[in-house]
XYZ file of N, CA, C and O in Angstrom:
488
model
N -22.175 2.407 8.840
C -21.962 2.818 10.212
C -20.866 1.958 10.835
O -20.819 0.756 10.643
N -19.997 2.610 11.592
C -18.954 1.892 12.318
C -19.612 1.087 13.426
O -20.579 1.518 14.042
N -19.092 -0.084 13.655
C -19.642 -0.941 14.691
C -18.569 -1.136 15.752
O -17.423 -1.455 15.437
N -18.943 -0.935 16.979
C -18.016 -1.110 18.091
C -18.201 -2.508 18.650
O -19.303 -2.930 18.956
N -17.087 -3.224 18.760
C -17.091 -4.567 19.326
C -16.445 -4.482 20.706
O -15.230 -4.291 20.812
N -17.239 -4.604 21.739
C -16.729 -4.456 23.102
C -15.859 -5.625 23.536
O -15.169 -5.546 24.541
N -15.860 -6.704 22.754
C -14.969 -7.830 23.044
C -13.603 -7.637 22.399
O -12.661 -8.342 22.716
N -13.514 -6.685 21.468
C -12.254 -6.382 20.788
C -11.306 -5.731 21.805
O -11.701 -4.853 22.568
N -10.060 -6.175 21.817
C -9.095 -5.649 22.780
C -8.621 -4.241 22.412
O -8.046 -3.546 23.255
N -8.874 -3.813 21.174
C -8.465 -2.470 20.767
C -9.378 -1.425 21.391
O -10.553 -1.671 21.643
N -8.826 -0.244 21.587
C -9.613 0.876 22.108
C -10.708 1.234 21.100
O -10.569 0.981 19.893
N -11.786 1.822 21.575
C -12.916 2.176 20.713
C -12.479 3.132 19.604
O -12.858 2.965 18.444
N -11.642 4.115 19.943
C -11.211 5.056 18.907
C -10.413 4.344 17.812
O -10.508 4.711 16.635
N -9.647 3.314 18.174
C -8.890 2.550 17.181
C -9.838 1.762 16.274
O -9.602 1.657 15.064
N -10.904 1.222 16.847
C -11.882 0.489 16.041
C -12.569 1.424 15.051
O -12.764 1.069 13.881
N -12.915 2.615 15.505
C -13.570 3.597 14.631
C -12.617 3.995 13.503
O -12.992 4.000 12.328
N -11.375 4.297 13.857
C -10.391 4.700 12.854
C -10.165 3.575 11.844
O -10.143 3.819 10.632
N -10.030 2.344 12.311
C -9.807 1.201 11.411
C -10.980 1.021 10.452
O -10.792 0.708 9.274
N -12.183 1.197 10.965
C -13.384 1.066 10.127
C -13.334 2.070 8.974
O -13.563 1.716 7.812
N -13.017 3.319 9.294
C -12.982 4.341 8.250
C -11.785 4.171 7.324
O -11.877 4.472 6.135
N -10.674 3.645 7.829
C -9.539 3.340 6.958
C -9.969 2.356 5.875
O -9.658 2.535 4.696
N -10.677 1.301 6.289
C -11.136 0.301 5.319
C -12.110 0.914 4.314
O -12.042 0.622 3.116
N -13.029 1.753 4.785
C -13.986 2.390 3.871
C -13.275 3.273 2.855
O -13.638 3.300 1.670
N -12.256 3.979 3.294
C -11.529 4.882 2.405
C -10.672 4.085 1.427
O -10.692 4.339 0.224
N -9.921 3.110 1.939
C -9.037 2.328 1.071
C -9.807 1.505 0.049
O -9.334 1.287 -1.065
N -10.994 1.040 0.411
C -11.780 0.224 -0.518
C -12.541 1.078 -1.529
O -13.154 0.544 -2.455
N -12.520 2.388 -1.355
C -13.193 3.274 -2.298
C -14.655 3.504 -1.987
O -15.340 4.194 -2.742
N -15.144 2.948 -0.891
C -16.537 3.184 -0.507
C -16.731 4.657 -0.169
O -17.735 5.260 -0.533
N -15.746 5.229 0.512
C -15.756 6.678 0.751
C -14.783 7.291 -0.244
O -13.639 6.863 -0.348
N -15.247 8.280 -0.974
C -14.462 8.856 -2.060
C -13.735 10.120 -1.621
O -14.095 10.756 -0.632
N -12.725 10.467 -2.400
C -11.936 11.666 -2.145
C -12.846 12.887 -2.015
O -13.793 13.057 -2.785
N -12.568 13.695 -1.014
C -13.291 14.939 -0.706
C -14.704 14.708 -0.165
O -15.439 15.676 0.035
N -15.077 13.454 0.071
C -16.377 13.186 0.691
C -16.308 13.606 2.156
O -15.308 13.389 2.835
N -17.380 14.191 2.634
C -17.397 14.661 4.017
C -17.634 13.503 4.979
O -18.490 12.645 4.755
N -16.849 13.494 6.047
C -17.009 12.510 7.112
C -18.206 12.924 7.961
O -18.579 14.103 7.997
N -18.807 11.967 8.682
C -19.877 12.354 9.613
C -19.303 13.310 10.656
O -18.126 13.212 11.012
N -20.136 14.214 11.140
C -19.652 15.124 12.177
C -19.312 14.317 13.436
O -19.840 13.222 13.647
N -18.428 14.861 14.232
C -18.020 14.186 15.465
C -19.229 13.915 16.345
O -19.422 12.797 16.835
N -20.059 14.917 16.503
C -21.233 14.757 17.374
C -22.218 13.718 16.839
O -22.743 12.904 17.584
N -22.477 13.760 15.537
C -23.464 12.820 14.993
C -22.949 11.391 15.066
O -23.710 10.471 15.394
N -21.659 11.173 14.782
C -21.110 9.824 14.860
C -21.076 9.343 16.310
O -21.405 8.191 16.581
N -20.715 10.224 17.215
C -20.699 9.854 18.635
C -22.095 9.457 19.095
O -22.270 8.461 19.799
N -23.083 10.199 18.657
C -24.470 9.889 19.011
C -24.902 8.555 18.404
O -25.509 7.713 19.076
N -24.557 8.354 17.134
C -24.917 7.130 16.426
C -24.290 5.898 17.093
O -24.898 4.838 17.165
N -23.053 6.056 17.580
C -22.331 4.939 18.191
C -22.510 4.864 19.704
O -21.964 3.972 20.345
N -23.250 5.810 20.246
C -23.437 5.893 21.702
C -22.093 5.909 22.423
O -21.846 5.149 23.359
N -21.227 6.783 21.952
C -19.917 6.928 22.578
C -19.628 8.402 22.809
O -20.362 9.276 22.347
N -18.564 8.676 23.504
C -18.174 10.031 23.831
C -17.628 10.741 22.593
O -16.845 10.150 21.846
N -18.003 12.003 22.369
C -17.454 12.751 21.231
C -15.923 12.829 21.247
O -15.295 12.865 20.196
N -15.324 12.832 22.434
C -13.860 12.865 22.528
C -13.243 11.607 21.909
O -12.150 11.650 21.335
N -13.947 10.481 22.018
C -13.476 9.230 21.433
C -13.463 9.328 19.910
O -12.492 8.933 19.254
N -14.528 9.870 19.344
C -14.611 10.054 17.897
C -13.558 11.069 17.451
O -12.878 10.860 16.442
N -13.387 12.135 18.216
C -12.386 13.147 17.879
C -10.985 12.536 17.866
O -10.164 12.841 16.995
N -10.715 11.638 18.797
C -9.416 10.967 18.855
C -9.222 10.077 17.619
O -8.135 10.028 17.039
N -10.283 9.383 17.201
C -10.218 8.557 15.988
C -9.952 9.439 14.771
O -9.114 9.110 13.923
N -10.639 10.568 14.678
C -10.451 11.482 13.558
C -9.041 12.069 13.572
O -8.428 12.242 12.513
N -8.524 12.371 14.747
C -7.161 12.898 14.849
C -6.160 11.869 14.330
O -5.205 12.210 13.619
N -6.388 10.607 14.665
C -5.506 9.537 14.166
C -5.610 9.439 12.649
O -4.595 9.346 11.953
N -6.841 9.452 12.126
C -7.034 9.378 10.674
C -6.359 10.559 9.977
O -5.752 10.388 8.914
N -6.436 11.715 10.580
C -5.811 12.894 9.971
C -4.285 12.787 10.024
O -3.602 13.063 9.032
N -3.753 12.329 11.147
C -2.292 12.217 11.265
C -1.724 11.171 10.310
O -0.573 11.276 9.888
N -2.536 10.173 9.950
C -2.087 9.129 9.026
C -2.427 9.452 7.573
O -2.178 8.645 6.678
N -3.026 10.628 7.341
C -3.273 11.067 5.976
C -4.551 10.571 5.341
O -4.724 10.681 4.130
N -5.472 10.030 6.131
C -6.727 9.529 5.578
C -7.763 10.632 5.399
O -8.595 10.562 4.493
N -7.733 11.612 6.279
C -8.709 12.701 6.195
C -7.990 14.039 6.409
O -6.859 14.080 6.893
N -8.662 15.100 6.033
C -8.182 16.450 6.320
C -9.355 17.243 6.868
O -10.516 16.925 6.610
N -9.048 18.259 7.661
C -10.129 19.048 8.237
C -10.135 20.447 7.648
O -9.096 20.989 7.285
N -11.331 20.996 7.547
C -11.525 22.368 7.099
C -12.242 23.077 8.245
O -13.344 22.669 8.639
N -11.577 24.075 8.793
C -12.123 24.780 9.959
C -13.534 25.280 9.676
O -13.795 25.925 8.675
N -14.438 24.907 10.563
C -15.825 25.346 10.452
C -16.674 24.534 9.488
O -17.882 24.749 9.397
N -16.059 23.613 8.742
C -16.814 22.823 7.761
C -16.825 21.344 8.069
O -17.729 20.633 7.673
N -15.763 20.829 8.702
C -15.736 19.414 9.043
C -14.505 18.707 8.524
O -13.498 19.324 8.175
N -14.618 17.389 8.448
C -13.522 16.525 8.005
C -13.890 15.884 6.676
O -15.041 15.507 6.461
N -12.865 15.727 5.812
C -13.082 15.219 4.470
C -12.038 14.157 4.146
O -10.929 14.173 4.670
N -12.405 13.249 3.237
C -11.538 12.137 2.837
C -10.433 12.640 1.906
O -10.694 13.411 0.993
N -9.219 12.179 2.163
C -8.063 12.502 1.310
C -8.026 11.592 0.090
O -8.839 10.681 -0.040
N -7.036 11.800 -0.749
C -6.830 10.997 -1.950
C -6.468 9.569 -1.548
O -5.403 9.318 -0.998
N -7.325 8.622 -1.847
C -7.124 7.228 -1.443
C -6.065 6.516 -2.277
O -5.479 5.546 -1.816
N -5.792 6.987 -3.479
C -4.798 6.311 -4.327
C -3.433 6.281 -3.654
O -2.756 5.257 -3.661
N -3.014 7.391 -3.091
C -1.725 7.454 -2.403
C -1.731 6.539 -1.186
O -0.760 5.838 -0.916
N -2.824 6.569 -0.453
C -2.942 5.733 0.742
C -2.933 4.254 0.385
O -2.322 3.440 1.080
N -3.603 3.919 -0.704
C -3.669 2.527 -1.133
C -2.290 2.017 -1.561
O -1.915 0.897 -1.248
N -1.525 2.872 -2.221
C -0.166 2.481 -2.625
C 0.713 2.279 -1.392
O 1.492 1.328 -1.334
N 0.562 3.145 -0.402
C 1.317 2.992 0.853
C 0.935 1.681 1.539
O 1.789 0.926 2.009
N -0.359 1.394 1.581
C -0.842 0.150 2.195
C -0.318 -1.060 1.427
O 0.062 -2.071 2.025
N -0.298 -0.954 0.108
C 0.214 -2.040 -0.740
C 1.662 -2.343 -0.384
O 2.053 -3.506 -0.260
N 2.462 -1.309 -0.203
C 3.869 -1.496 0.154
C 4.004 -2.149 1.532
O 4.833 -3.031 1.730
N 3.170 -1.719 2.485
C 3.183 -2.319 3.826
C 2.841 -3.810 3.755
O 3.479 -4.633 4.404
N 1.829 -4.147 2.956
C 1.424 -5.543 2.822
C 2.503 -6.378 2.150
O 2.746 -7.524 2.550
N 3.162 -5.805 1.142
C 4.259 -6.521 0.492
C 5.357 -6.852 1.498
O 5.894 -7.963 1.499
N 5.671 -5.898 2.366
C 6.702 -6.122 3.384
C 6.279 -7.212 4.371
O 7.082 -8.059 4.750
N 5.009 -7.196 4.757
C 4.510 -8.221 5.688
C 4.559 -9.605 5.048
O 4.961 -10.580 5.682
N 4.115 -9.678 3.790
C 4.126 -10.967 3.081
C 5.556 -11.484 2.956
O 5.829 -12.658 3.195
N 6.473 -10.589 2.595
C 7.875 -10.993 2.449
C 8.421 -11.517 3.776
O 9.139 -12.521 3.807
N 8.061 -10.860 4.880
C 8.537 -11.289 6.193
C 7.985 -12.669 6.564
O 8.708 -13.524 7.072
N 6.708 -12.899 6.272
C 6.088 -14.195 6.574
C 6.720 -15.296 5.718
O 7.045 -16.375 6.228
N 6.917 -15.022 4.439
C 7.527 -16.018 3.559
C 8.969 -16.307 3.967
O 9.417 -17.454 3.943
N 9.686 -15.262 4.368
C 11.060 -15.439 4.827
C 11.099 -16.320 6.072
O 11.896 -17.247 6.187
N 10.182 -16.062 7.015
C 10.106 -16.863 8.239
C 9.769 -18.320 7.923
O 10.355 -19.244 8.490
N 8.828 -18.531 7.011
C 8.451 -19.895 6.623
C 9.651 -20.625 6.021
O 9.900 -21.794 6.339
N 10.384 -19.931 5.153
C 11.571 -20.526 4.538
C 12.615 -20.884 5.601
O 13.213 -21.960 5.559
N 12.838 -19.957 6.557
C 13.820 -20.189 7.617
C 13.453 -21.404 8.469
O 14.316 -22.110 8.970
N 12.148 -21.654 8.616
C 11.682 -22.797 9.402
C 11.615 -24.076 8.565
O 11.287 -25.141 9.076
N 11.911 -23.947 7.276
C 11.897 -25.114 6.404
C 10.508 -25.578 6.013
O 10.303 -26.737 5.649
N 9.523 -24.677 6.094
C 8.150 -25.036 5.743
C 7.949 -24.961 4.235
O 8.542 -24.124 3.550
N 7.097 -25.822 3.744
C 6.719 -25.815 2.332
C 5.697 -24.686 2.140
O 4.565 -24.764 2.629
N 6.104 -23.638 1.437
C 5.261 -22.452 1.291
C 3.975 -22.770 0.537
O 2.896 -22.309 0.920
N 4.061 -23.582 -0.501
C 2.852 -23.952 -1.252
C 1.879 -24.711 -0.370
O 0.667 -24.466 -0.405
N 2.376 -25.631 0.445
C 1.512 -26.389 1.357
C 0.913 -25.463 2.404
O -0.267 -25.594 2.768
N 1.707 -24.525 2.868
C 1.220 -23.559 3.858
C 0.073 -22.732 3.284
O -0.955 -22.542 3.947
N 0.227 -22.282 2.067
C -0.834 -21.511 1.410
C -2.087 -22.357 1.213
O -3.207 -21.894 1.438
N -1.887 -23.607 0.795
C -3.034 -24.515 0.625
C -3.754 -24.722 1.954
O -4.972 -24.664 2.025
N -2.974 -24.966 3.027
C -3.557 -25.178 4.351
C -4.343 -23.958 4.828
O -5.308 -24.082 5.571
N -3.901 -22.779 4.384
C -4.580 -21.537 4.772
C -5.789 -21.257 3.881
O -6.492 -20.271 4.072
N -6.026 -22.139 2.900
C -7.201 -21.971 2.041
C -6.942 -21.194 0.771
O -7.876 -20.791 0.084
N -5.667 -20.968 0.445
C -5.349 -20.235 -0.766
C -4.877 -21.192 -1.849
O -3.980 -21.982 -1.646
N -5.526 -21.089 -2.987
C -5.114 -21.862 -4.152
C -4.558 -20.863 -5.151
O -4.613 -19.655 -4.935
N -4.090 -21.372 -6.250
C -3.565 -20.483 -7.287
C -4.645 -19.481 -7.728
O -4.365 -18.319 -7.966
N -5.873 -19.925 -7.775
C -6.985 -19.044 -8.194
C -7.266 -17.941 -7.177
O -7.558 -16.827 -7.549
N -7.241 -18.289 -5.881
C -7.570 -17.273 -4.881
C -6.457 -16.280 -4.688
O -6.703 -15.159 -4.292
N -5.222 -16.659 -4.952
C -4.098 -15.745 -4.795
C -4.076 -14.747 -5.938
O -3.833 -13.577 -5.757
N -4.382 -15.200 -7.130
C -4.308 -14.306 -8.300
C -5.559 -13.548 -8.510
O -6.515 -13.434 -8.054
């Protein structure tokens, strides 16, 4: 079940969408698996159905789910999404490493300070 954190600065629909993105990318929700209905999820989360619909619309626009008229929403192929996410993460890592280098920081020390050792990175 998605959990809403009212202290989170993100909108509720963004929290719901992010939760399902993680479930799909991690393989917990499988391709063609049916998503909870808008009404049932809204009831479960004690939120407005329009909020859940907005989260589902975002997930659909980003390629995480597809809808079948009269049947509901279903999970898309996660392999493609995971590869896209992998590329995004590579770009973020490269940007952080580039910034660290520009500032003259020792990247190995920075990783150690962040709790990453050779074992945790690999």
